[in-house]
mmCIF file of C-alpha atoms in Angstrom:
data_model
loop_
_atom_site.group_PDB
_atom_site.id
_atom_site.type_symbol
_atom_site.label_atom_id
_atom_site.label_comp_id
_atom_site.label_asym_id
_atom_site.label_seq_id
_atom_site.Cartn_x
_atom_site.Cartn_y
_atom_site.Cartn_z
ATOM 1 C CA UNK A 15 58.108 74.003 -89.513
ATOM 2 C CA UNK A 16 55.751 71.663 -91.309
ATOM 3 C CA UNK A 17 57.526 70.026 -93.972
ATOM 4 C CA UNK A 18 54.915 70.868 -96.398
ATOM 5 C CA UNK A 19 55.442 74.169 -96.426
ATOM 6 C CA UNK A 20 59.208 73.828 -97.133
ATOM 7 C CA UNK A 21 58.648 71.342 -99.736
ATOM 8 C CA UNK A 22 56.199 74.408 -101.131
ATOM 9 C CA UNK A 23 59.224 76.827 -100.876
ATOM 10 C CA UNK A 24 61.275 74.436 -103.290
ATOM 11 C CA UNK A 25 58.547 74.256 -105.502
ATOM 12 C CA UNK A 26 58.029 77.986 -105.748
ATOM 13 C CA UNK A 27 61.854 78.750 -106.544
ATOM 14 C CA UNK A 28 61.929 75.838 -109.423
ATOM 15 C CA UNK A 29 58.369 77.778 -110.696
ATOM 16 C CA UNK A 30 60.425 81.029 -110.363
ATOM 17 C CA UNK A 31 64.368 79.920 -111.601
ATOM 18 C CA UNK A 32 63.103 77.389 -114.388
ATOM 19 C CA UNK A 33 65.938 75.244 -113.174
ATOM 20 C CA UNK A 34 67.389 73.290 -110.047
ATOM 21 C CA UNK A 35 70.756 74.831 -110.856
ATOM 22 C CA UNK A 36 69.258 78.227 -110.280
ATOM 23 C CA UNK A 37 66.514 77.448 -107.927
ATOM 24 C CA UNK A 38 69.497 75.636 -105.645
ATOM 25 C CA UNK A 39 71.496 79.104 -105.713
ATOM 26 C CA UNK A 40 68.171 80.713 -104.161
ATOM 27 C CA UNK A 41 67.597 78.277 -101.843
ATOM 28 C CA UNK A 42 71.264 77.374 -100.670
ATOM 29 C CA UNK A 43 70.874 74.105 -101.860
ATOM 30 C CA UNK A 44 72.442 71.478 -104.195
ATOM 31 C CA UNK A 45 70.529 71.052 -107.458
ATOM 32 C CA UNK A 46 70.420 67.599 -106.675
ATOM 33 C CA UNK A 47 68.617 67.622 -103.135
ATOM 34 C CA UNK A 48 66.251 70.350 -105.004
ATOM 35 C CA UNK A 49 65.298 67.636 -107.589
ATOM 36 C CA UNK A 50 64.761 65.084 -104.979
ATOM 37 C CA UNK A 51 62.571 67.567 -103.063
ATOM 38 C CA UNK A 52 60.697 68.455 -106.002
ATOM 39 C CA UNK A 53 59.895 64.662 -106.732
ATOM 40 C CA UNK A 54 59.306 64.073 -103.281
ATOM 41 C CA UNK A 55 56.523 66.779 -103.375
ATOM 42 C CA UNK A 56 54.672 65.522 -106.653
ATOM 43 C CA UNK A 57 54.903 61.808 -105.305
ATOM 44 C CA UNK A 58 53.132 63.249 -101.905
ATOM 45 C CA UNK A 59 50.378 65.627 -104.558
ATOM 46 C CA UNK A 60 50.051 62.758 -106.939
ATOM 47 C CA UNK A 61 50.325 64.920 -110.010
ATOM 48 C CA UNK A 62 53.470 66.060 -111.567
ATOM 49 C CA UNK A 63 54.489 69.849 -111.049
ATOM 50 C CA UNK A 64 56.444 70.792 -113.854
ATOM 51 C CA UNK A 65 57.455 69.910 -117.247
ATOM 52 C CA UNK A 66 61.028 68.608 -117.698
ATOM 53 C CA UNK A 67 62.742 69.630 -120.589
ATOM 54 C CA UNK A 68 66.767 70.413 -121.957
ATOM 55 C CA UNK A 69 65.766 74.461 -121.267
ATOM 56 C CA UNK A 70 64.760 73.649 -117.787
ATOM 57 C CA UNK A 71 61.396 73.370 -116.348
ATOM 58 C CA UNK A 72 58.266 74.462 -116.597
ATOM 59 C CA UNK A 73 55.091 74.909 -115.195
ATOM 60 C CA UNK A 74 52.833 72.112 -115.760
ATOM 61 C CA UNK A 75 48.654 72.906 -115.829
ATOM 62 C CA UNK A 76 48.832 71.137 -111.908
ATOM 63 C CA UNK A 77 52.162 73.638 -111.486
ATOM 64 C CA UNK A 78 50.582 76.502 -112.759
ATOM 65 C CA UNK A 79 46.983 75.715 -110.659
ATOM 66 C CA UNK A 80 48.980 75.182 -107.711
ATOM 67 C CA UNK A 81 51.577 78.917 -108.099
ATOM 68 C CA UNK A 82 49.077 81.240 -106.910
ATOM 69 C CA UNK A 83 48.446 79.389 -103.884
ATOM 70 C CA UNK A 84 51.895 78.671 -102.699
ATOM 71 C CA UNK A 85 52.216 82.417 -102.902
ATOM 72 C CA UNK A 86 49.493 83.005 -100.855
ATOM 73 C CA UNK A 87 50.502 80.620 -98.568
ATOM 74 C CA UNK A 88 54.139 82.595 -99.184
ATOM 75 C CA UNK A 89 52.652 86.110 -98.386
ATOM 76 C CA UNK A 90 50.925 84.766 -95.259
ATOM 77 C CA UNK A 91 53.944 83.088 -93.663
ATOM 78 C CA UNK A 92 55.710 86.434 -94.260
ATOM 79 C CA UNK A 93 52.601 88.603 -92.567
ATOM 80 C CA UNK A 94 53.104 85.604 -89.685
ATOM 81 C CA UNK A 95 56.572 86.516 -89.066
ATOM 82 C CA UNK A 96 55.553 90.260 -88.996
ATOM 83 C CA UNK A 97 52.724 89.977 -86.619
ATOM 84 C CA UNK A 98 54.816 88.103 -83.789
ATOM 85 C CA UNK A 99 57.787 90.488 -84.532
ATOM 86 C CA UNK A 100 55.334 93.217 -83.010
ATOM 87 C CA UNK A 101 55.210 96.278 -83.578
ATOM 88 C CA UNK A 102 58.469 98.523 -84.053
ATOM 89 C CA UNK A 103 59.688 102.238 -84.504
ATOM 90 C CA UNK A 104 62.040 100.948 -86.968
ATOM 91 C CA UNK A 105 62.356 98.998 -90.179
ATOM 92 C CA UNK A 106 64.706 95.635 -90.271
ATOM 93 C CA UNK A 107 65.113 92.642 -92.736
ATOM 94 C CA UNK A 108 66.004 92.577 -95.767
ATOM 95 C CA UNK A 109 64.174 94.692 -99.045
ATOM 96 C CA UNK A 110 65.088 94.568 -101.978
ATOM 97 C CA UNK A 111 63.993 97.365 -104.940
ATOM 98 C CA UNK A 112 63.831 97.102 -108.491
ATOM 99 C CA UNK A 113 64.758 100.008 -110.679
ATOM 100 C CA UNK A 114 65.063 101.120 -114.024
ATOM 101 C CA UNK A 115 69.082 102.357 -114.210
ATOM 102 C CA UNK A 116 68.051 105.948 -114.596
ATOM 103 C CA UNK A 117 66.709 106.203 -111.177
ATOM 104 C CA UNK A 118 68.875 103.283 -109.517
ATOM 105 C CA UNK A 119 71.693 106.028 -110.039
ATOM 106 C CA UNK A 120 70.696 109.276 -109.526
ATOM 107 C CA UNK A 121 67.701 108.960 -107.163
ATOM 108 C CA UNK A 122 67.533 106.139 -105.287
ATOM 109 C CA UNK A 123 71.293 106.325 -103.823
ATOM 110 C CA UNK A 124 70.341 109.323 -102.050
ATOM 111 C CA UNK A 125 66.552 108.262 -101.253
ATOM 112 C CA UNK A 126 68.018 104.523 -99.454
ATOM 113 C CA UNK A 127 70.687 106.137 -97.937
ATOM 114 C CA UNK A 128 68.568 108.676 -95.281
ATOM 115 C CA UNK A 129 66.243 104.892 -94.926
ATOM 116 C CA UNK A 130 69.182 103.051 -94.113
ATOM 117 C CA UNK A 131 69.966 105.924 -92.094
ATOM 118 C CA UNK A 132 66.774 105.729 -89.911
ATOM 119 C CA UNK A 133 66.381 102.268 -89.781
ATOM 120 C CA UNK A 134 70.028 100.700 -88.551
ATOM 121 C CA UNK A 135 68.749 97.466 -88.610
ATOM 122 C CA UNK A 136 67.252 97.231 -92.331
ATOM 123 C CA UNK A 137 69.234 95.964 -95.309
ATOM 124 C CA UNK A 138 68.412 97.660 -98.448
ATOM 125 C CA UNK A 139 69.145 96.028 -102.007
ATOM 126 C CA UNK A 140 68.876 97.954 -105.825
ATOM 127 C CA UNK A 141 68.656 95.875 -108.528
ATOM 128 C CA UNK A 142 69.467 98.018 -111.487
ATOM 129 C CA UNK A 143 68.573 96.226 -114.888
ATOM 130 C CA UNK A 144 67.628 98.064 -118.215
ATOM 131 C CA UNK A 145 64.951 95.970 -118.155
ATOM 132 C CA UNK A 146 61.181 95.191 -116.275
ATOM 133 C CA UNK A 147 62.015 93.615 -113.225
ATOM 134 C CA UNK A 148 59.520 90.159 -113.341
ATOM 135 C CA UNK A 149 57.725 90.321 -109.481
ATOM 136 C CA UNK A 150 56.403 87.431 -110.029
ATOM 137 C CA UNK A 151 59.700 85.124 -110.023
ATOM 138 C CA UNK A 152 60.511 87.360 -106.369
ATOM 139 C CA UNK A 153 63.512 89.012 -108.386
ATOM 140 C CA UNK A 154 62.401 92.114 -105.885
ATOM 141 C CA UNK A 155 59.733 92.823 -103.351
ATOM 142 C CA UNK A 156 58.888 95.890 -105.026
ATOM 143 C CA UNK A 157 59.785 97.944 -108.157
ATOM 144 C CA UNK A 158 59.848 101.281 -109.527
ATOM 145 C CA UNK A 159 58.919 101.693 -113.155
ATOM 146 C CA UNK A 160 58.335 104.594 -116.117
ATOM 147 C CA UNK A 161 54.742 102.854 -116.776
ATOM 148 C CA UNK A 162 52.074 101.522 -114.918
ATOM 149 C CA UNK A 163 51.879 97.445 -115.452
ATOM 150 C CA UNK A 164 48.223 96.229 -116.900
ATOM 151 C CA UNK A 165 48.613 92.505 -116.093
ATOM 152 C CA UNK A 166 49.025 90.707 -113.159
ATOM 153 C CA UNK A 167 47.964 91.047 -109.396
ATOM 154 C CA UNK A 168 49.785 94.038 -108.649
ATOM 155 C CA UNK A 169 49.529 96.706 -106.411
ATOM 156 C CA UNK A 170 50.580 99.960 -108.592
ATOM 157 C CA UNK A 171 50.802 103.235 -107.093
ATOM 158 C CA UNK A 172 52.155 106.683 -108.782
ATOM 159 C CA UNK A 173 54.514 108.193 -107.444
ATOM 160 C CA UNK A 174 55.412 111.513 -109.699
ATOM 161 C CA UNK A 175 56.361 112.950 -112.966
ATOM 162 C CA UNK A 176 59.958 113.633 -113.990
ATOM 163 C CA UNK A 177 61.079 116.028 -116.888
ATOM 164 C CA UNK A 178 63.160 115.214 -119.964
ATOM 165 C CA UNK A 179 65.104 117.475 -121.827
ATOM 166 C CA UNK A 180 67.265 117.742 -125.176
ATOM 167 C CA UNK A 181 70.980 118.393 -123.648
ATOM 168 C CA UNK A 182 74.047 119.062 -125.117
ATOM 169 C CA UNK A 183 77.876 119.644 -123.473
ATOM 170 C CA UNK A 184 79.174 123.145 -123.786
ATOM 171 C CA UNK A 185 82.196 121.791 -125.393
ATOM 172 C CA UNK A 186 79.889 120.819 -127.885
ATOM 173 C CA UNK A 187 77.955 123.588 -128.146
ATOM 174 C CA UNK A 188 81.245 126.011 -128.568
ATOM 175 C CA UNK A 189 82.510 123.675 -131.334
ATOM 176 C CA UNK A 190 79.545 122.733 -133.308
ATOM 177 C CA UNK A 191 77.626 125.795 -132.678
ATOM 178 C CA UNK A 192 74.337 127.064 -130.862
ATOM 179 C CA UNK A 193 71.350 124.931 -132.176
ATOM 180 C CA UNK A 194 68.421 126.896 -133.142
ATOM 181 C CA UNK A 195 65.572 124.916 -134.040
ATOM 182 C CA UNK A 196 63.822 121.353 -134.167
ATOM 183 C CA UNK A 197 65.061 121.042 -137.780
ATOM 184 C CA UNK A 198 68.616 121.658 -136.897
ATOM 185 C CA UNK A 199 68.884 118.105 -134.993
ATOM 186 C CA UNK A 200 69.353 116.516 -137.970
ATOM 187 C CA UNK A 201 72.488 117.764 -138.737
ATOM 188 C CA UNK A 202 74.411 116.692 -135.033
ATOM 189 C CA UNK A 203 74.715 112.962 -133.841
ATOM 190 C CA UNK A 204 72.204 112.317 -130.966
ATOM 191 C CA UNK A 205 73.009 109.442 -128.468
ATOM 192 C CA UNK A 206 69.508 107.212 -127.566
ATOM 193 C CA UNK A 207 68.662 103.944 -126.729
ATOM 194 C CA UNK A 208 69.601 100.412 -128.863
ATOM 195 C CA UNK A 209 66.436 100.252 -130.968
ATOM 196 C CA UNK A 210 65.881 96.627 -130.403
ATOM 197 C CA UNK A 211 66.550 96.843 -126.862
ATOM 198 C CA UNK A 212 63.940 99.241 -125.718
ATOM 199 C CA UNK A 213 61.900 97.528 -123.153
ATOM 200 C CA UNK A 214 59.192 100.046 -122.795
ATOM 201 C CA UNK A 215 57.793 102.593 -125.354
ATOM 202 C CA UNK A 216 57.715 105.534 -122.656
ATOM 203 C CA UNK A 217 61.498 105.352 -123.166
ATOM 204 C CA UNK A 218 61.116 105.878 -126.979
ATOM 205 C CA UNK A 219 61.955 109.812 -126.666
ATOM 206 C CA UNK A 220 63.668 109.736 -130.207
ATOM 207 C CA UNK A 221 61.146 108.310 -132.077
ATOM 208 C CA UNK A 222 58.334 110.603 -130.355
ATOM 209 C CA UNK A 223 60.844 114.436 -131.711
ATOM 210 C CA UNK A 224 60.523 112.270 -135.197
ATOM 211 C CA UNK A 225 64.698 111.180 -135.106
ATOM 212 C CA UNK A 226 65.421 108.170 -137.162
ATOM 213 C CA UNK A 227 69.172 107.573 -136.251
ATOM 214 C CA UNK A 228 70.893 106.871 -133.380
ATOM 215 C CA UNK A 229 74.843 107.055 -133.951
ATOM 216 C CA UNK A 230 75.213 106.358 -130.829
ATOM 217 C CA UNK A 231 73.379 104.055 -128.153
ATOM 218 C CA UNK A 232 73.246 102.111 -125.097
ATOM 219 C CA UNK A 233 70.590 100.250 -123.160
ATOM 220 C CA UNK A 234 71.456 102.646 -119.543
ATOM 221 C CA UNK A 235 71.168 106.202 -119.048
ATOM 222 C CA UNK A 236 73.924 106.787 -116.980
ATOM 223 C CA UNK A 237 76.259 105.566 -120.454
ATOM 224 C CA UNK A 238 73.548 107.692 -122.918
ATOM 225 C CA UNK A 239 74.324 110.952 -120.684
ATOM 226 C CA UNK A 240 78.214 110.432 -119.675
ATOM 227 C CA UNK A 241 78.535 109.789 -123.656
ATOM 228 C CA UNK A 242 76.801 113.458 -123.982
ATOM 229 C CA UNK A 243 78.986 115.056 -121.040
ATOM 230 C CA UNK A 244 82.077 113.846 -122.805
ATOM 231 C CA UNK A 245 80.831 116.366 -125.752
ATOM 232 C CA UNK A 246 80.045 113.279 -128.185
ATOM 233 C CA UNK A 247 76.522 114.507 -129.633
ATOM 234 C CA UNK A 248 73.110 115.728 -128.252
ATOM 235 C CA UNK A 249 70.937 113.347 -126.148
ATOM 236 C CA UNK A 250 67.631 113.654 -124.316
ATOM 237 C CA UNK A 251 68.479 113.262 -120.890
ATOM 238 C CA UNK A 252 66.358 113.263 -117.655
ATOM 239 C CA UNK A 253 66.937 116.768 -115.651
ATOM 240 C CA UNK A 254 67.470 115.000 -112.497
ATOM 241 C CA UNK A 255 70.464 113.528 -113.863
ATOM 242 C CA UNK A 256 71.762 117.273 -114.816
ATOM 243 C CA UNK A 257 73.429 118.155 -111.193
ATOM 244 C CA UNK A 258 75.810 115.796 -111.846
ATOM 245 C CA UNK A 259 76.553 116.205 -115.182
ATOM 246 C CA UNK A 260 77.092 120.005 -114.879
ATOM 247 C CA UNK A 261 79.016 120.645 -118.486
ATOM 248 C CA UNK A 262 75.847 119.653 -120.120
ATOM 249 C CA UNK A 263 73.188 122.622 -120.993
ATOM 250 C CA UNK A 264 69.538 122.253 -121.960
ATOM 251 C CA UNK A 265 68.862 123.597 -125.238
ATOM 252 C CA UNK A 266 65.446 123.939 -127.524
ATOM 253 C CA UNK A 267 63.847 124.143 -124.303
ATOM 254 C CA UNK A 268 60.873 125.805 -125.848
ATOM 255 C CA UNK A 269 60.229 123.361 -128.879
ATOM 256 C CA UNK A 270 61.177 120.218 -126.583
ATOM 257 C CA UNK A 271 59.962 119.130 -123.078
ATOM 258 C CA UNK A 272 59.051 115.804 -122.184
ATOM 259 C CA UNK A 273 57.271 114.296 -119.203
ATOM 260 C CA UNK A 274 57.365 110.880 -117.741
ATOM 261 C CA UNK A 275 56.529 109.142 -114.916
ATOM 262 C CA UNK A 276 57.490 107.106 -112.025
ATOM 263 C CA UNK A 277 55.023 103.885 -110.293
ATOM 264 C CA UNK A 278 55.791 102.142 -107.471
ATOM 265 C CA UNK A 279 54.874 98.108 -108.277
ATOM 266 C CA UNK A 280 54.347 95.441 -105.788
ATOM 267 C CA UNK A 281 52.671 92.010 -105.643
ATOM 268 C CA UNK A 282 48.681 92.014 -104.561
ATOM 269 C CA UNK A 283 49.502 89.803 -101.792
ATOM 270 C CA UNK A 284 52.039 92.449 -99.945
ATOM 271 C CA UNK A 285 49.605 95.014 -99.083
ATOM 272 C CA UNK A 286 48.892 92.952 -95.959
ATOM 273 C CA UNK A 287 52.363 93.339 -94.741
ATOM 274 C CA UNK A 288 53.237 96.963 -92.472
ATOM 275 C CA UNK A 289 56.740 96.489 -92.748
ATOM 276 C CA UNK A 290 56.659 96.941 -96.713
ATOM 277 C CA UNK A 291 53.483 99.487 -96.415
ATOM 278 C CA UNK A 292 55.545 101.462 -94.482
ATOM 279 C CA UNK A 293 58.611 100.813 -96.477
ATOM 280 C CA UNK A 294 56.926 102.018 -99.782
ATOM 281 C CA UNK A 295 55.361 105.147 -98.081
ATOM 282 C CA UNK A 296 58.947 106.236 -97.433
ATOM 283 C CA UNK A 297 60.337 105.470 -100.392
ATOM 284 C CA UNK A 298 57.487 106.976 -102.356
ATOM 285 C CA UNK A 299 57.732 110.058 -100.334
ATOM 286 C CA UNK A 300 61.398 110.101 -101.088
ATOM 287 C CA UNK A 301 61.658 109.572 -104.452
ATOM 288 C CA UNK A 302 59.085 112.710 -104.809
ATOM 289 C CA UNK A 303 61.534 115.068 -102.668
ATOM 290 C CA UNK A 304 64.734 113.941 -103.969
ATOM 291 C CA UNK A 305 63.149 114.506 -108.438
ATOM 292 C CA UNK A 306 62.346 118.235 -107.007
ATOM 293 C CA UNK A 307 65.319 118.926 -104.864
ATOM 294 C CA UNK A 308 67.685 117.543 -108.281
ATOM 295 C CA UNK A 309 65.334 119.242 -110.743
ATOM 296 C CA UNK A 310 65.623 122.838 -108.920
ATOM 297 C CA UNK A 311 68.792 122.874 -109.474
ATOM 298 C CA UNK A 312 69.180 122.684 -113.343
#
């Protein structure tokens, strides 16, 4: 392999990692031989890459002029490898999914496992964060989300709604009472996100049914409704999450239904690439069947 290009693959996981430390851990490398490599490649350019500093390092203009094209020349190298793979009836390699923890635990289990199922020789990874996952530093080669992305050269696809519901447990419910109304809320403790921690405003259900306080809150679903199953206070749970969480009841139905949605993000570049075309169909296609199966059944 030319030597440029791998000198380009060192430079594109410093761009990514913001540090040799992390950058090495990508690439398998010692920090040191990454520093050497990156000085080796701004001696050969002439121009220096990246901005050295105690919180790591950054892009310089030259670094940040130069990103777009390493990933093309990324993206390409990848389609190279595809093309003289030839054609297949089955998936392999290694993909690697983004998800919001909502989905990454109730939907996408079930979705990867009949993939994995079909395609022996693929490895499947979920990265779960309460958080976006950033595409652009490679942290996955594609991710679901609950709002199409604005900025950026990405490919963004929908892939369906998803209902939300005010829930509460029955043991709840038998101690505290049947609730009645909108204006009755007030009265119980309702479990929601960390305010400060919210990472996009589709997620701000309480704040859209007008409820100031949160007595209780996490940053992941799965805590928000196994908090609510354990009969601690009322919470607005997804209803694909319901089958497994059957002591909780949807109340107020009526007065308070919410729908959301679900995009399928990937970088500009990828749509060359069969393997993940085909990859995203299925999961896409998935992800639709398993929301109605789950929902039909609360």
């Amino acid at each position: 392999m030319d030597p440029q290009w791998d000198d380009m693959k060192v430079f594109l996981a410093v761009a990514r990692e913001a540090s040799l430390s992390a950058a090495g851990r990508v690439l398998k490398m010692d920090p040191a031989t990454v520093g050497r490599r990156v000085t080796r490649f701004e001696s050969a350019l002439g121009t220096s890459l990246f901005v050295k500093s105690p919180q790591g390092y950054a892009l310089s203009a030259a670094g940040d002029r130069l990103l777009a094209h390493a990933e093309a020349a990324e993206q390409a190298m990848r389609a190279g490898r595809e093309a003289l793979s030839g054609p297949s009836d089955t998936l392999s390699g290694q993909i690697r999914i983004g998800a919001p923890d909502g989905s990454a635990n109730y939907v996408l289990p079930q979705v990867v496992a009949k993939i994995s199922d079909a395609n022996p020789d693929l490895d499947i990874q979920i990265v779960a964060l309460p958080r976006l996952i950033n595409l652009s530093r490679r942290e996955a080669d594609m991710a679901v989300t609950v709002s199409a992305p604005t900025a950026g050269q990405l490919m963004v696809q929908k892939i369906c709604d998803y209902k939300l519901h005010l829930v509460a447990s029955r043991h709840y419910l038998r101690e505290h009472g049947p609730i009645e109304s909108v204006a009755e809320i007030k009265n119980h403790k309702v479990i929601g996100y960390i305010p400060d921690m919210i990472f996009d405003r589709e997620l701000d259900y309480l704040n859209e049914l007008g409820i100031d306080r949160v007595a209780m809150a996490s940053n992941s679903v799965s805590v928000q409704v196994r908090m609510a199953a354990q009969g601690s206070a009322l919470c607005v749970a997804h209803d694909f999450t319901l089958p497994e969480h059957r002591m909780l009841r949807k109340i107020l139905t009526d007065e308070i239904s919410l729908t959301r949605s679900f995009y399928l993000v990937r970088h500009q570049g990828d749509q060359r690439s069969e393997r993940l075309n085909r990859f995203a169909r299925e999961l896409s296609s998935g992800i639709r069947e398993e929301i109605e199966r789950l929902e039909a059944l609360t």
